[in-house]
PDB file of C-alpha atoms in Angstrom:
ATOM      1  CA  UNK A   1     -26.933   4.674 -18.633  1.00  0.00           C
ATOM      2  CA  UNK A   2     -23.441   3.199 -18.805  1.00  0.00           C
ATOM      3  CA  UNK A   3     -22.392  -0.402 -18.302  1.00  0.00           C
ATOM      4  CA  UNK A   4     -19.847  -1.376 -15.625  1.00  0.00           C
ATOM      5  CA  UNK A   5     -17.127  -1.584 -18.288  1.00  0.00           C
ATOM      6  CA  UNK A   6     -18.020   1.801 -19.745  1.00  0.00           C
ATOM      7  CA  UNK A   7     -17.895   3.365 -16.289  1.00  0.00           C
ATOM      8  CA  UNK A   8     -14.459   1.858 -15.697  1.00  0.00           C
ATOM      9  CA  UNK A   9     -13.225   3.326 -18.976  1.00  0.00           C
ATOM     10  CA  UNK A  10     -14.547   6.773 -18.105  1.00  0.00           C
ATOM     11  CA  UNK A  11     -12.860   6.669 -14.700  1.00  0.00           C
ATOM     12  CA  UNK A  12      -9.525   5.594 -16.170  1.00  0.00           C
ATOM     13  CA  UNK A  13      -9.669   8.239 -18.900  1.00  0.00           C
ATOM     14  CA  UNK A  14     -10.421  10.871 -16.248  1.00  0.00           C
ATOM     15  CA  UNK A  15      -7.393   9.866 -14.151  1.00  0.00           C
ATOM     16  CA  UNK A  16      -5.093   9.683 -17.185  1.00  0.00           C
ATOM     17  CA  UNK A  17      -6.331  13.098 -18.342  1.00  0.00           C
ATOM     18  CA  UNK A  18      -5.074  14.607 -15.080  1.00  0.00           C
ATOM     19  CA  UNK A  19      -1.561  14.029 -16.460  1.00  0.00           C
ATOM     20  CA  UNK A  20      -2.241  14.738 -20.156  1.00  0.00           C
ATOM     21  CA  UNK A  21      -5.015  16.668 -21.892  1.00  0.00           C
ATOM     22  CA  UNK A  22      -5.363  14.050 -24.622  1.00  0.00           C
ATOM     23  CA  UNK A  23      -5.273  10.382 -23.579  1.00  0.00           C
ATOM     24  CA  UNK A  24      -3.793   7.800 -25.927  1.00  0.00           C
ATOM     25  CA  UNK A  25      -5.504   4.451 -26.486  1.00  0.00           C
ATOM     26  CA  UNK A  26      -2.313   2.556 -25.618  1.00  0.00           C
ATOM     27  CA  UNK A  27      -2.293   4.155 -22.165  1.00  0.00           C
ATOM     28  CA  UNK A  28      -5.927   3.135 -21.647  1.00  0.00           C
ATOM     29  CA  UNK A  29      -5.147  -0.408 -22.828  1.00  0.00           C
ATOM     30  CA  UNK A  30      -2.306  -0.650 -20.309  1.00  0.00           C
ATOM     31  CA  UNK A  31      -4.568   0.449 -17.450  1.00  0.00           C
ATOM     32  CA  UNK A  32      -7.423  -1.829 -18.531  1.00  0.00           C
ATOM     33  CA  UNK A  33      -5.012  -4.705 -19.233  1.00  0.00           C
ATOM     34  CA  UNK A  34      -6.532  -5.297 -22.641  1.00  0.00           C
ATOM     35  CA  UNK A  35      -5.611  -4.905 -26.320  1.00  0.00           C
ATOM     36  CA  UNK A  36      -5.546  -1.479 -28.017  1.00  0.00           C
ATOM     37  CA  UNK A  37      -8.044  -2.748 -30.600  1.00  0.00           C
ATOM     38  CA  UNK A  38     -10.539  -3.515 -27.820  1.00  0.00           C
ATOM     39  CA  UNK A  39     -10.017  -0.030 -26.415  1.00  0.00           C
ATOM     40  CA  UNK A  40     -10.691   1.537 -29.813  1.00  0.00           C
ATOM     41  CA  UNK A  41     -13.975  -0.365 -30.071  1.00  0.00           C
ATOM     42  CA  UNK A  42     -15.070   0.825 -26.633  1.00  0.00           C
ATOM     43  CA  UNK A  43     -14.008   4.416 -27.333  1.00  0.00           C
ATOM     44  CA  UNK A  44     -16.212   4.424 -30.423  1.00  0.00           C
ATOM     45  CA  UNK A  45     -19.174   3.284 -28.302  1.00  0.00           C
ATOM     46  CA  UNK A  46     -18.484   6.018 -25.750  1.00  0.00           C
ATOM     47  CA  UNK A  47     -18.217   8.570 -28.547  1.00  0.00           C
ATOM     48  CA  UNK A  48     -21.634   7.485 -29.880  1.00  0.00           C
ATOM     49  CA  UNK A  49     -23.048   8.207 -26.408  1.00  0.00           C
ATOM     50  CA  UNK A  50     -21.328  11.624 -26.479  1.00  0.00           C
ATOM     51  CA  UNK A  51     -19.196  10.730 -23.472  1.00  0.00           C
ATOM     52  CA  UNK A  52     -15.834  11.192 -25.230  1.00  0.00           C
ATOM     53  CA  UNK A  53     -14.364  12.948 -28.230  1.00  0.00           C
ATOM     54  CA  UNK A  54     -12.012  10.755 -30.236  1.00  0.00           C
ATOM     55  CA  UNK A  55      -9.716  11.705 -33.086  1.00  0.00           C
ATOM     56  CA  UNK A  56      -7.652   8.897 -34.576  1.00  0.00           C
ATOM     57  CA  UNK A  57      -3.923   9.237 -33.798  1.00  0.00           C
ATOM     58  CA  UNK A  58      -4.645  12.257 -31.578  1.00  0.00           C
ATOM     59  CA  UNK A  59      -6.263  10.588 -28.580  1.00  0.00           C
ATOM     60  CA  UNK A  60      -9.344  10.722 -26.406  1.00  0.00           C
ATOM     61  CA  UNK A  61     -10.848  13.513 -24.320  1.00  0.00           C
ATOM     62  CA  UNK A  62     -13.909  13.406 -22.088  1.00  0.00           C
ATOM     63  CA  UNK A  63     -16.882  15.521 -23.036  1.00  0.00           C
ATOM     64  CA  UNK A  64     -18.554  17.526 -20.282  1.00  0.00           C
ATOM     65  CA  UNK A  65     -21.129  14.737 -20.032  1.00  0.00           C
ATOM     66  CA  UNK A  66     -18.367  12.119 -19.808  1.00  0.00           C
ATOM     67  CA  UNK A  67     -16.414  14.109 -17.230  1.00  0.00           C
ATOM     68  CA  UNK A  68     -19.488  14.458 -15.019  1.00  0.00           C
ATOM     69  CA  UNK A  69     -20.147  10.719 -15.268  1.00  0.00           C
ATOM     70  CA  UNK A  70     -16.534   9.915 -14.329  1.00  0.00           C
ATOM     71  CA  UNK A  71     -16.610  12.267 -11.318  1.00  0.00           C
ATOM     72  CA  UNK A  72     -19.845  10.646 -10.157  1.00  0.00           C
ATOM     73  CA  UNK A  73     -18.187   7.206 -10.231  1.00  0.00           C
ATOM     74  CA  UNK A  74     -15.136   8.522  -8.375  1.00  0.00           C
ATOM     75  CA  UNK A  75     -17.398  10.079  -5.746  1.00  0.00           C
ATOM     76  CA  UNK A  76     -19.200   6.810  -5.125  1.00  0.00           C
ATOM     77  CA  UNK A  77     -15.935   4.865  -4.975  1.00  0.00           C
ATOM     78  CA  UNK A  78     -14.380   7.178  -2.381  1.00  0.00           C
ATOM     79  CA  UNK A  79     -17.513   7.395  -0.247  1.00  0.00           C
ATOM     80  CA  UNK A  80     -17.701   3.615  -0.116  1.00  0.00           C
ATOM     81  CA  UNK A  81     -14.053   3.478   0.934  1.00  0.00           C
ATOM     82  CA  UNK A  82     -14.816   5.824   3.839  1.00  0.00           C
ATOM     83  CA  UNK A  83     -17.783   3.660   4.833  1.00  0.00           C
ATOM     84  CA  UNK A  84     -15.736   0.456   4.719  1.00  0.00           C
ATOM     85  CA  UNK A  85     -12.929   1.899   6.855  1.00  0.00           C
ATOM     86  CA  UNK A  86     -14.917   4.037   9.305  1.00  0.00           C
ATOM     87  CA  UNK A  87     -17.985   1.841   9.797  1.00  0.00           C
ATOM     88  CA  UNK A  88     -16.908  -1.714   8.953  1.00  0.00           C
ATOM     89  CA  UNK A  89     -13.307  -1.511  10.234  1.00  0.00           C
ATOM     90  CA  UNK A  90     -11.612  -2.466   6.987  1.00  0.00           C
ATOM     91  CA  UNK A  91      -7.973  -1.393   6.723  1.00  0.00           C
ATOM     92  CA  UNK A  92      -7.008   1.223   4.127  1.00  0.00           C
ATOM     93  CA  UNK A  93      -5.195  -1.401   2.040  1.00  0.00           C
ATOM     94  CA  UNK A  94      -8.287  -3.649   1.867  1.00  0.00           C
ATOM     95  CA  UNK A  95     -10.979  -1.347   0.530  1.00  0.00           C
ATOM     96  CA  UNK A  96     -10.122  -0.607  -3.099  1.00  0.00           C
ATOM     97  CA  UNK A  97     -11.361  -3.832  -4.694  1.00  0.00           C
ATOM     98  CA  UNK A  98     -14.588  -3.854  -2.659  1.00  0.00           C
ATOM     99  CA  UNK A  99     -15.260  -0.203  -3.526  1.00  0.00           C
ATOM    100  CA  UNK A 100     -14.648  -1.057  -7.195  1.00  0.00           C
ATOM    101  CA  UNK A 101     -17.742  -3.255  -7.039  1.00  0.00           C
ATOM    102  CA  UNK A 102     -19.889  -0.917  -4.929  1.00  0.00           C
ATOM    103  CA  UNK A 103     -19.184   2.135  -7.111  1.00  0.00           C
ATOM    104  CA  UNK A 104     -21.429   0.737  -9.853  1.00  0.00           C
ATOM    105  CA  UNK A 105     -24.606   0.859  -7.736  1.00  0.00           C
ATOM    106  CA  UNK A 106     -26.982   3.129  -9.647  1.00  0.00           C
ATOM    107  CA  UNK A 107     -29.118   4.557  -6.825  1.00  0.00           C
ATOM    108  CA  UNK A 108     -28.453   8.296  -6.459  1.00  0.00           C
ATOM    109  CA  UNK A 109     -30.645   8.373  -3.347  1.00  0.00           C
ATOM    110  CA  UNK A 110     -28.500   5.713  -1.686  1.00  0.00           C
ATOM    111  CA  UNK A 111     -25.312   7.682  -2.346  1.00  0.00           C
ATOM    112  CA  UNK A 112     -26.800  10.923  -1.027  1.00  0.00           C
ATOM    113  CA  UNK A 113     -27.914   9.146   2.151  1.00  0.00           C
ATOM    114  CA  UNK A 114     -24.490   7.489   2.453  1.00  0.00           C
ATOM    115  CA  UNK A 115     -22.782  10.882   2.152  1.00  0.00           C
ATOM    116  CA  UNK A 116     -25.031  12.337   4.868  1.00  0.00           C
ATOM    117  CA  UNK A 117     -24.595   9.264   7.097  1.00  0.00           C
ATOM    118  CA  UNK A 118     -20.811   9.647   6.896  1.00  0.00           C
ATOM    119  CA  UNK A 119     -20.993  13.354   7.737  1.00  0.00           C
ATOM    120  CA  UNK A 120     -20.140  14.618   4.231  1.00  0.00           C
ATOM    121  CA  UNK A 121     -16.456  13.584   4.280  1.00  0.00           C
ATOM    122  CA  UNK A 122     -14.045  15.671   2.196  1.00  0.00           C
ATOM    123  CA  UNK A 123     -11.467  12.926   1.609  1.00  0.00           C
ATOM    124  CA  UNK A 124     -11.227   9.138   1.486  1.00  0.00           C
ATOM    125  CA  UNK A 125      -9.000   6.890   3.667  1.00  0.00           C
ATOM    126  CA  UNK A 126      -6.039   7.540   1.333  1.00  0.00           C
ATOM    127  CA  UNK A 127      -6.409  11.317   1.463  1.00  0.00           C
ATOM    128  CA  UNK A 128      -7.972  11.653  -2.010  1.00  0.00           C
ATOM    129  CA  UNK A 129     -10.610  14.411  -2.199  1.00  0.00           C
ATOM    130  CA  UNK A 130     -14.272  13.390  -2.487  1.00  0.00           C
ATOM    131  CA  UNK A 131     -16.343  15.518  -4.865  1.00  0.00           C
ATOM    132  CA  UNK A 132     -19.687  16.764  -3.568  1.00  0.00           C
ATOM    133  CA  UNK A 133     -23.014  15.998  -5.275  1.00  0.00           C
ATOM    134  CA  UNK A 134     -22.362  18.859  -7.700  1.00  0.00           C
ATOM    135  CA  UNK A 135     -19.011  17.412  -8.724  1.00  0.00           C
ATOM    136  CA  UNK A 136     -16.900  19.986  -6.890  1.00  0.00           C
ATOM    137  CA  UNK A 137     -13.699  18.832  -5.210  1.00  0.00           C
ATOM    138  CA  UNK A 138     -12.485  20.400  -1.968  1.00  0.00           C
ATOM    139  CA  UNK A 139      -9.268  22.336  -2.520  1.00  0.00           C
ATOM    140  CA  UNK A 140      -6.282  20.589  -0.955  1.00  0.00           C
ATOM    141  CA  UNK A 141      -2.768  21.938  -0.530  1.00  0.00           C
ATOM    142  CA  UNK A 142       0.005  19.374  -0.241  1.00  0.00           C
ATOM    143  CA  UNK A 143       3.543  18.586  -1.322  1.00  0.00           C
ATOM    144  CA  UNK A 144       5.445  15.331  -1.618  1.00  0.00           C
ATOM    145  CA  UNK A 145       7.427  14.332   1.447  1.00  0.00           C
ATOM    146  CA  UNK A 146      10.509  14.103  -0.788  1.00  0.00           C
ATOM    147  CA  UNK A 147      10.248  17.884  -1.330  1.00  0.00           C
ATOM    148  CA  UNK A 148      10.639  18.720   2.366  1.00  0.00           C
ATOM    149  CA  UNK A 149      14.024  19.994   3.469  1.00  0.00           C
ATOM    150  CA  UNK A 150      15.927  19.047   6.606  1.00  0.00           C
ATOM    151  CA  UNK A 151      14.241  20.616   9.629  1.00  0.00           C
ATOM    152  CA  UNK A 152      10.868  21.043   7.950  1.00  0.00           C
ATOM    153  CA  UNK A 153       7.767  19.398   9.379  1.00  0.00           C
ATOM    154  CA  UNK A 154       4.384  18.399   8.062  1.00  0.00           C
ATOM    155  CA  UNK A 155       1.298  16.251   8.470  1.00  0.00           C
ATOM    156  CA  UNK A 156       0.594  13.210   6.300  1.00  0.00           C
ATOM    157  CA  UNK A 157      -2.543  14.044   4.312  1.00  0.00           C
ATOM    158  CA  UNK A 158      -2.547  11.453   1.546  1.00  0.00           C
ATOM    159  CA  UNK A 159      -0.710   8.995  -0.671  1.00  0.00           C
ATOM    160  CA  UNK A 160      -0.291   8.848  -4.433  1.00  0.00           C
ATOM    161  CA  UNK A 161       0.335   5.092  -4.499  1.00  0.00           C
ATOM    162  CA  UNK A 162      -2.615   2.912  -3.500  1.00  0.00           C
ATOM    163  CA  UNK A 163      -1.263  -0.613  -3.913  1.00  0.00           C
ATOM    164  CA  UNK A 164      -1.867  -2.940  -1.002  1.00  0.00           C
ATOM    165  CA  UNK A 165       1.869  -3.734  -0.441  1.00  0.00           C
ATOM    166  CA  UNK A 166       2.702  -0.013  -0.285  1.00  0.00           C
ATOM    167  CA  UNK A 167      -0.120   0.787   2.146  1.00  0.00           C
ATOM    168  CA  UNK A 168       0.788  -2.199   4.335  1.00  0.00           C
ATOM    169  CA  UNK A 169       4.395  -0.963   4.381  1.00  0.00           C
ATOM    170  CA  UNK A 170       3.287   2.491   5.559  1.00  0.00           C
ATOM    171  CA  UNK A 171       1.009   0.922   8.167  1.00  0.00           C
ATOM    172  CA  UNK A 172       3.925  -1.125   9.508  1.00  0.00           C
ATOM    173  CA  UNK A 173       6.061   2.011   9.791  1.00  0.00           C
ATOM    174  CA  UNK A 174       3.235   3.978  11.401  1.00  0.00           C
ATOM    175  CA  UNK A 175       3.107   6.460   8.507  1.00  0.00           C
ATOM    176  CA  UNK A 176      -0.664   6.878   8.321  1.00  0.00           C
ATOM    177  CA  UNK A 177      -2.947   9.855   7.696  1.00  0.00           C
ATOM    178  CA  UNK A 178      -2.779  12.597  10.293  1.00  0.00           C
ATOM    179  CA  UNK A 179       0.679  11.666  11.612  1.00  0.00           C
ATOM    180  CA  UNK A 180       3.179  14.495  12.017  1.00  0.00           C
ATOM    181  CA  UNK A 181       6.721  14.047  10.772  1.00  0.00           C
ATOM    182  CA  UNK A 182       9.950  16.038  10.691  1.00  0.00           C
ATOM    183  CA  UNK A 183      12.755  15.543   8.175  1.00  0.00           C
ATOM    184  CA  UNK A 184      16.010  14.857  10.036  1.00  0.00           C
ATOM    185  CA  UNK A 185      18.339  14.037   7.148  1.00  0.00           C
ATOM    186  CA  UNK A 186      18.408  13.255   3.423  1.00  0.00           C
ATOM    187  CA  UNK A 187      21.107  10.912   2.124  1.00  0.00           C
ATOM    188  CA  UNK A 188      22.923  12.238  -0.945  1.00  0.00           C
ATOM    189  CA  UNK A 189      23.824   8.758  -2.171  1.00  0.00           C
ATOM    190  CA  UNK A 190      20.357   7.272  -2.682  1.00  0.00           C
ATOM    191  CA  UNK A 191      17.931   9.994  -1.655  1.00  0.00           C
ATOM    192  CA  UNK A 192      16.648   8.070   1.365  1.00  0.00           C
ATOM    193  CA  UNK A 193      15.007  10.239   4.008  1.00  0.00           C
ATOM    194  CA  UNK A 194      15.415  10.032   7.772  1.00  0.00           C
ATOM    195  CA  UNK A 195      12.352  11.319   9.576  1.00  0.00           C
ATOM    196  CA  UNK A 196      11.173  11.803  13.132  1.00  0.00           C
ATOM    197  CA  UNK A 197       7.813  10.199  13.813  1.00  0.00           C
ATOM    198  CA  UNK A 198       6.578  10.755  17.370  1.00  0.00           C
ATOM    199  CA  UNK A 199       9.586   9.734  19.483  1.00  0.00           C
ATOM    200  CA  UNK A 200      11.294   7.461  16.970  1.00  0.00           C
ATOM    201  CA  UNK A 201      13.531   8.031  13.989  1.00  0.00           C
ATOM    202  CA  UNK A 202      12.979   5.949  10.854  1.00  0.00           C
ATOM    203  CA  UNK A 203      14.555   5.863   7.399  1.00  0.00           C
ATOM    204  CA  UNK A 204      12.439   5.518   4.263  1.00  0.00           C
ATOM    205  CA  UNK A 205      13.518   5.162   0.663  1.00  0.00           C
ATOM    206  CA  UNK A 206      13.195   7.944  -1.899  1.00  0.00           C
ATOM    207  CA  UNK A 207      10.591   5.804  -3.703  1.00  0.00           C
ATOM    208  CA  UNK A 208       8.404   5.702  -0.588  1.00  0.00           C
ATOM    209  CA  UNK A 209       8.941   9.386   0.209  1.00  0.00           C
ATOM    210  CA  UNK A 210       7.803  10.549  -3.223  1.00  0.00           C
ATOM    211  CA  UNK A 211       4.400   8.862  -2.772  1.00  0.00           C
ATOM    212  CA  UNK A 212       3.598  10.353   0.654  1.00  0.00           C
ATOM    213  CA  UNK A 213       1.683  13.633   0.482  1.00  0.00           C
ATOM    214  CA  UNK A 214       2.243  16.240   3.169  1.00  0.00           C
ATOM    215  CA  UNK A 215       0.612  19.452   4.315  1.00  0.00           C
ATOM    216  CA  UNK A 216       3.702  21.400   5.236  1.00  0.00           C
ATOM    217  CA  UNK A 217       4.067  23.126   8.597  1.00  0.00           C
ATOM    218  CA  UNK A 218       7.299  24.849   7.603  1.00  0.00           C
ATOM    219  CA  UNK A 219      10.205  24.727  10.032  1.00  0.00           C
ATOM    220  CA  UNK A 220       8.361  24.386  13.342  1.00  0.00           C
ATOM    221  CA  UNK A 221       9.613  21.364  15.156  1.00  0.00           C
ATOM    222  CA  UNK A 222       7.158  18.705  16.275  1.00  0.00           C
ATOM    223  CA  UNK A 223       6.041  19.174  19.872  1.00  0.00           C
ATOM    224  CA  UNK A 224       7.335  16.351  22.052  1.00  0.00           C
TER     225      UNK A 224
END
């Protein structure tokens, strides 16, 4: 059984490994906001438990056992986020820190009952896929809003930036999950994007647009 800190390390290594096969200790230290020496000590403990493979100067990789443990933590975190939003009326920018605490509950029976109670959701309030009890993720097809061309439409299905200020900004603009948008114009100068949302036109920065995930509808215009 892993400690809270060990579980947090496994989760961070899993997310970093999505971008690079071998994760460097400095990258883990940055995410954990700690010193590289402390990370090395923890990695050695995880290696002793056969949760990671570690080669000095080459980085860290999760073992199959470590990967399964990380996916289990992610599953619990995302299910709790759904519960907090759907059943307790939290906003999507308020749930991350609470779910960070709840994800460490050890009861498998509780999580299975929670999953059933919620109707076996496939994604969390930010659009991130929720693995099932066997660790399988639902396949999702999306592109970044910034990749849409003028005249193309799509539905907001997720975000790749989960900070509270970013989510509050999207909430203020009305750019939440399930909303349909159409790209009206893209500014050459700064890459800002003008979009049609319902009956209003709004302009968002390139930085915002690259963190909004879209299921593309092609060139069909939004029905008025």
